[in-house]
Amino acid sequence: MAAERMVVIGGDAAGMSAASQARRMKGPEALEIVAFERGHFTSFSACGIPYWVSGDVTDRDDLIARTPQEHRERAIDLRTRTEVMEIDVAGQRVLARDLSDGSESWTGFDKLVIATGARPVRPALPAIDAPGVHGVQTLDDGQALLDTLAGTRGRHAVVVGAGYIGVEMAEALLKRGYEVTVVHQDEQPMATLDPDMGRLVHEAMDGMGITTVGGAPVTKVLTGEDGRVRAVATEDAEYPADVVVLGIGVVPETSLARAAGLPLGPHGGLLTDQSMRVRGHENIWAGGDCVEVLDLVSGTTRHLALGTHANKHGQIIGANAGGGYATFPGVVGTAVSKVCDLEIARTGLREKDARRAGLQFVTATIESTNTAGYYPGAALMTVKMLAERRTGRLLGVQIVGREGSGKRVDIAAVALTAGMTVERMTTLDLGYAPPFSPVWDPVLVAARKATTAVRAAGM
């Protein structure tokens, strides 16, 4: 009996995790695996690129979990610099182009895994593709940016966008000795937070020497006589730039899926069931940044481009494609980041998310310290908590503070996943010692205040 063939489109976290897991479950005599990757690298940490650019990570290869050759040694036919151009669902085949010589060929499949990731938002602005303007999504992108920094004499950098990538790249450029301006269209940086928490990030970034300009959409990129970028313009001002980094966000890369008629959700991501099968297609799976996932708090689908989810999706896809069974129940939307010594974290819903979901809620915001207040080095942290008005169910938590603040969001992530109320949270048995926490952990202090707000709202 001939081996089945599994074709994987995309060679990063979800795609190669799926291929590797399927290979662990079935040998090459039972399952042939062919994977297509249009870039040079596989299984790399895109989240680590800002720290490579900053110099905190000195070697690019440290960001690579498994090289193409290592995958091939595990009996995976991995074809780099090869881009899939078309999916023929009815014919169960894909058309791939070798980017080295332009040749094209069809490859049939019994099972298909779509892991095409996300693409950076690149607005259609004048001179947006000028030399010196960089997106940062792949290792090739990171190397191109480093090459520009090495060849640039000027020391003005502009980051467009103030989400996770934007603030992380602002830190990276600051560490490289650049005068950094962050220009973004929202009221405050980190639109993944409520504006009152984003304001804390804004104030901290200003204190670090990063100029933050909010409510200022970029209208065009200005170039010099040599064609290179020289400034970024908004409606009201121009900001000199020897280098520009785009950190506006990403959208699911689902152009192939859309052309093939596969089902997409409201955010443009592929829709799957809990086994990560594409809805309505028994032999097609999808995972990573190209899919939408169930939000366990709101009950709706959302798009979250995070490596944590992509690796889990890949494991689940590989298990199912390899003849086993596994499911992905959904997410609560946990993320953590930093800019210099400021840690930023969130999980669950923001105020506007809760309103959009039709939920009535109360909020509680507290200030505390990351360690016992008397312990040397104690620093402020702010915790904001949302709870459902009548039930007291935890809806979301946001944290901004110094060392030791960000990972506390994991307490809330577990509580959200468990469907806990804020009152129930106040009894959580968390670890305590003065170097790690006040006797009442800040998350529990916020839960106590939220409990009081829930009770008051019910009167």
Tab-separated table of N, CA and C in Angstrom, residues 140-217:
chain	number	residue	atom	x	y	z
A	140	ASP	N	14.923	37.225	7.388
A	140	ASP	CA	15.427	38.018	6.257
A	140	ASP	C	15.148	39.508	6.480
A	141	ASP	N	13.947	39.816	6.999
A	141	ASP	CA	13.615	41.217	7.299
A	141	ASP	C	14.564	41.778	8.354
A	142	GLY	N	14.812	40.990	9.396
A	142	GLY	CA	15.707	41.449	10.455
A	142	GLY	C	17.107	41.714	9.947
A	143	GLN	N	17.604	40.826	9.063
A	143	GLN	CA	18.936	41.025	8.513
A	143	GLN	C	18.985	42.270	7.636
A	144	ALA	N	17.924	42.510	6.858
A	144	ALA	CA	17.882	43.705	6.008
A	144	ALA	C	17.918	44.970	6.862
A	145	LEU	N	17.198	44.960	7.987
A	145	LEU	CA	17.209	46.124	8.865
A	145	LEU	C	18.590	46.328	9.476
A	146	LEU	N	19.214	45.258	9.924
A	146	LEU	CA	20.557	45.385	10.491
A	146	LEU	C	21.550	45.910	9.464
A	147	ASP	N	21.407	45.475	8.215
A	147	ASP	CA	22.288	45.974	7.151
A	147	ASP	C	22.096	47.476	6.952
A	148	THR	N	20.833	47.925	7.003
A	148	THR	CA	20.561	49.359	6.873
A	148	THR	C	21.163	50.133	8.041
A	149	LEU	N	20.989	49.634	9.252
A	149	LEU	CA	21.540	50.321	10.425
A	149	LEU	C	23.060	50.414	10.341
A	150	ALA	N	23.694	49.355	9.845
A	150	ALA	CA	25.150	49.356	9.746
A	150	ALA	C	25.652	50.361	8.716
A	151	GLY	N	24.817	50.652	7.690
A	151	GLY	CA	25.248	51.553	6.622
A	151	GLY	C	24.691	52.948	6.713
A	152	THR	N	24.042	53.269	7.832
A	152	THR	CA	23.394	54.581	7.980
A	152	THR	C	24.187	55.455	8.940
A	153	ARG	N	24.534	56.635	8.480
A	153	ARG	CA	25.279	57.560	9.334
A	153	ARG	C	24.364	58.333	10.272
A	154	GLY	N	23.201	58.722	9.789
A	154	GLY	CA	22.275	59.489	10.623
A	154	GLY	C	21.768	58.670	11.786
A	155	ARG	N	21.237	59.353	12.792
A	155	ARG	CA	20.816	58.669	14.014
A	155	ARG	C	19.356	58.948	14.359
A	156	HIS	N	18.523	59.239	13.342
A	156	HIS	CA	17.100	59.451	13.586
A	156	HIS	C	16.318	58.235	13.096
A	157	ALA	N	15.498	57.676	13.973
A	157	ALA	CA	14.662	56.530	13.617
A	157	ALA	C	13.214	56.850	13.947
A	158	VAL	N	12.318	56.436	13.062
A	158	VAL	CA	10.888	56.566	13.301
A	158	VAL	C	10.267	55.182	13.247
A	159	VAL	N	9.497	54.865	14.267
A	159	VAL	CA	8.721	53.627	14.286
A	159	VAL	C	7.267	54.009	14.058
A	160	VAL	N	6.657	53.396	13.062
A	160	VAL	CA	5.252	53.669	12.744
A	160	VAL	C	4.415	52.562	13.372
A	161	GLY	N	3.611	52.930	14.368
A	161	GLY	CA	2.809	51.944	15.089
A	161	GLY	C	3.359	51.718	16.479
A	162	ALA	N	2.454	51.515	17.441
A	162	ALA	CA	2.884	51.390	18.842
A	162	ALA	C	2.257	50.172	19.505
A	163	GLY	N	2.142	49.072	18.729
A	163	GLY	CA	1.742	47.806	19.326
A	163	GLY	C	2.957	47.082	19.852
A	164	TYR	N	2.848	45.764	19.986
A	164	TYR	CA	3.949	44.992	20.553
A	164	TYR	C	5.240	45.175	19.764
A	165	ILE	N	5.162	44.980	18.444
A	165	ILE	CA	6.368	45.112	17.631
A	165	ILE	C	6.878	46.545	17.661
A	166	GLY	N	5.970	47.512	17.613
A	166	GLY	CA	6.376	48.906	17.613
A	166	GLY	C	7.179	49.297	18.841
A	167	VAL	N	6.677	48.959	20.032
A	167	VAL	CA	7.394	49.362	21.247
A	167	VAL	C	8.674	48.552	21.420
A	168	GLU	N	8.658	47.289	21.001
A	168	GLU	CA	9.877	46.484	21.114
A	168	GLU	C	10.951	46.985	20.165
A	169	MET	N	10.549	47.393	18.955
A	169	MET	CA	11.534	47.934	18.020
A	169	MET	C	12.015	49.309	18.463
A	170	ALA	N	11.163	50.096	19.121
A	170	ALA	CA	11.602	51.381	19.662
A	170	ALA	C	12.720	51.164	20.677
A	171	GLU	N	12.549	50.174	21.534
A	171	GLU	CA	13.604	49.851	22.504
A	171	GLU	C	14.878	49.411	21.785
A	172	ALA	N	14.725	48.546	20.766
A	172	ALA	CA	15.893	48.040	20.045
A	172	ALA	C	16.690	49.181	19.418
A	173	LEU	N	16.000	50.119	18.792
A	173	LEU	CA	16.679	51.236	18.134
A	173	LEU	C	17.288	52.194	19.151
A	174	LEU	N	16.607	52.376	20.288
A	174	LEU	CA	17.164	53.201	21.354
A	174	LEU	C	18.471	52.605	21.845
A	175	LYS	N	18.508	51.288	22.010
A	175	LYS	CA	19.733	50.625	22.456
A	175	LYS	C	20.840	50.733	21.415
A	176	ARG	N	20.444	50.885	20.143
A	176	ARG	CA	21.431	51.053	19.067
A	176	ARG	C	21.944	52.486	18.975
A	177	GLY	N	21.449	53.356	19.858
A	177	GLY	CA	21.933	54.733	19.883
A	177	GLY	C	21.176	55.700	19.015
A	178	TYR	N	19.972	55.316	18.585
A	178	TYR	CA	19.179	56.193	17.729
A	178	TYR	C	18.275	57.094	18.555
A	179	GLU	N	17.969	58.249	18.004
A	179	GLU	CA	16.937	59.137	18.540
A	179	GLU	C	15.612	58.636	17.970
A	180	VAL	N	14.742	58.116	18.817
A	180	VAL	CA	13.583	57.351	18.363
A	180	VAL	C	12.292	58.148	18.561
A	181	THR	N	11.497	58.194	17.494
A	181	THR	CA	10.146	58.751	17.549
A	181	THR	C	9.167	57.657	17.142
A	182	VAL	N	8.151	57.454	17.963
A	182	VAL	CA	7.091	56.486	17.661
A	182	VAL	C	5.844	57.264	17.279
A	183	VAL	N	5.361	57.041	16.060
A	183	VAL	CA	4.178	57.748	15.544
A	183	VAL	C	3.066	56.723	15.362
A	184	HIS	N	1.904	56.998	15.940
A	184	HIS	CA	0.812	56.026	15.835
A	184	HIS	C	-0.527	56.740	15.816
A	185	GLN	N	-1.550	56.048	15.314
A	185	GLN	CA	-2.839	56.687	15.092
A	185	GLN	C	-3.782	56.628	16.288
A	186	ASP	N	-3.509	55.758	17.253
A	186	ASP	CA	-4.393	55.645	18.402
A	186	ASP	C	-4.105	56.727	19.431
A	187	GLU	N	-5.045	56.857	20.370
A	187	GLU	CA	-4.897	57.870	21.415
A	187	GLU	C	-3.651	57.638	22.252
A	188	GLN	N	-3.393	56.374	22.589
A	188	GLN	CA	-2.245	56.007	23.417
A	188	GLN	C	-1.524	54.824	22.770
A	189	PRO	N	-0.243	54.612	23.106
A	189	PRO	CA	0.434	53.407	22.619
A	189	PRO	C	-0.199	52.161	23.224
A	190	MET	N	0.086	51.018	22.617
A	190	MET	CA	-0.426	49.729	23.078
A	190	MET	C	-1.945	49.728	23.097
A	191	ALA	N	-2.530	49.759	21.896
A	191	ALA	CA	-3.990	49.736	21.787
A	191	ALA	C	-4.582	48.419	22.242
A	192	THR	N	-3.736	47.432	22.542
A	192	THR	CA	-4.221	46.192	23.147
A	192	THR	C	-4.614	46.404	24.607
A	193	LEU	N	-4.292	47.577	25.148
A	193	LEU	CA	-4.710	47.973	26.485
A	193	LEU	C	-5.814	49.005	26.387
A	194	ASP	N	-6.529	49.231	27.491
A	194	ASP	CA	-7.436	50.370	27.558
A	194	ASP	C	-6.610	51.651	27.575
A	195	PRO	N	-7.178	52.778	27.095
A	195	PRO	CA	-6.394	54.022	27.008
A	195	PRO	C	-5.795	54.484	28.333
A	196	ASP	N	-6.492	54.260	29.461
A	196	ASP	CA	-5.937	54.697	30.740
A	196	ASP	C	-4.667	53.928	31.090
A	197	MET	N	-4.583	52.649	30.693
A	197	MET	CA	-3.363	51.875	30.917
A	197	MET	C	-2.312	52.202	29.862
A	198	GLY	N	-2.751	52.464	28.634
A	198	GLY	CA	-1.822	52.884	27.590
A	198	GLY	C	-1.122	54.186	27.935
A	199	ARG	N	-1.828	55.053	28.664
A	199	ARG	CA	-1.223	56.331	29.064
A	199	ARG	C	-0.010	56.097	29.968
A	200	LEU	N	-0.059	55.079	30.799
A	200	LEU	CA	1.083	54.748	31.651
A	200	LEU	C	2.282	54.346	30.799
A	201	VAL	N	2.027	53.611	29.731
A	201	VAL	CA	3.108	53.224	28.815
A	201	VAL	C	3.688	54.463	28.142
A	202	HIS	N	2.801	55.354	27.710
A	202	HIS	CA	3.225	56.598	27.061
A	202	HIS	C	4.151	57.389	27.982
A	203	GLU	N	3.732	57.566	29.236
A	203	GLU	CA	4.531	58.351	30.180
A	203	GLU	C	5.875	57.693	30.430
A	204	ALA	N	5.898	56.371	30.528
A	204	ALA	CA	7.158	55.665	30.762
A	204	ALA	C	8.091	55.780	29.561
A	205	MET	N	7.536	55.668	28.343
A	205	MET	CA	8.368	55.776	27.146
A	205	MET	C	8.969	57.170	27.029
A	206	ASP	N	8.182	58.185	27.340
A	206	ASP	CA	8.716	59.552	27.326
A	206	ASP	C	9.878	59.678	28.308
A	207	GLY	N	9.745	59.024	29.480
A	207	GLY	CA	10.806	59.072	30.472
A	207	GLY	C	12.059	58.357	30.043
A	208	MET	N	11.933	57.448	29.088
A	208	MET	CA	13.090	56.710	28.574
A	208	MET	C	13.795	57.476	27.454
A	209	GLY	N	13.203	58.573	27.022
A	209	GLY	CA	13.787	59.334	25.921
A	209	GLY	C	13.214	58.985	24.571
A	210	ILE	N	12.118	58.228	24.544
A	210	ILE	CA	11.441	57.903	23.290
A	210	ILE	C	10.307	58.900	23.095
A	211	THR	N	10.305	59.615	21.976
A	211	THR	CA	9.230	60.554	21.680
A	211	THR	C	8.037	59.791	21.126
A	212	THR	N	6.890	59.928	21.769
A	212	THR	CA	5.687	59.191	21.374
A	212	THR	C	4.628	60.176	20.913
A	213	VAL	N	4.192	60.031	19.672
A	213	VAL	CA	3.215	60.943	19.070
A	213	VAL	C	1.959	60.153	18.748
A	214	GLY	N	0.896	60.360	19.509
A	214	GLY	CA	-0.346	59.630	19.309
A	214	GLY	C	-1.367	60.416	18.510
A	215	GLY	N	-2.393	59.734	18.023
A	215	GLY	CA	-3.438	60.375	17.236
A	215	GLY	C	-2.916	60.997	15.961
A	216	ALA	N	-1.893	60.382	15.374
A	216	ALA	CA	-1.213	60.986	14.226
A	216	ALA	C	-0.952	59.940	13.151
A	217	PRO	N	-1.952	59.587	12.358
A	217	PRO	CA	-1.719	58.636	11.258
A	217	PRO	C	-0.680	59.172	10.275
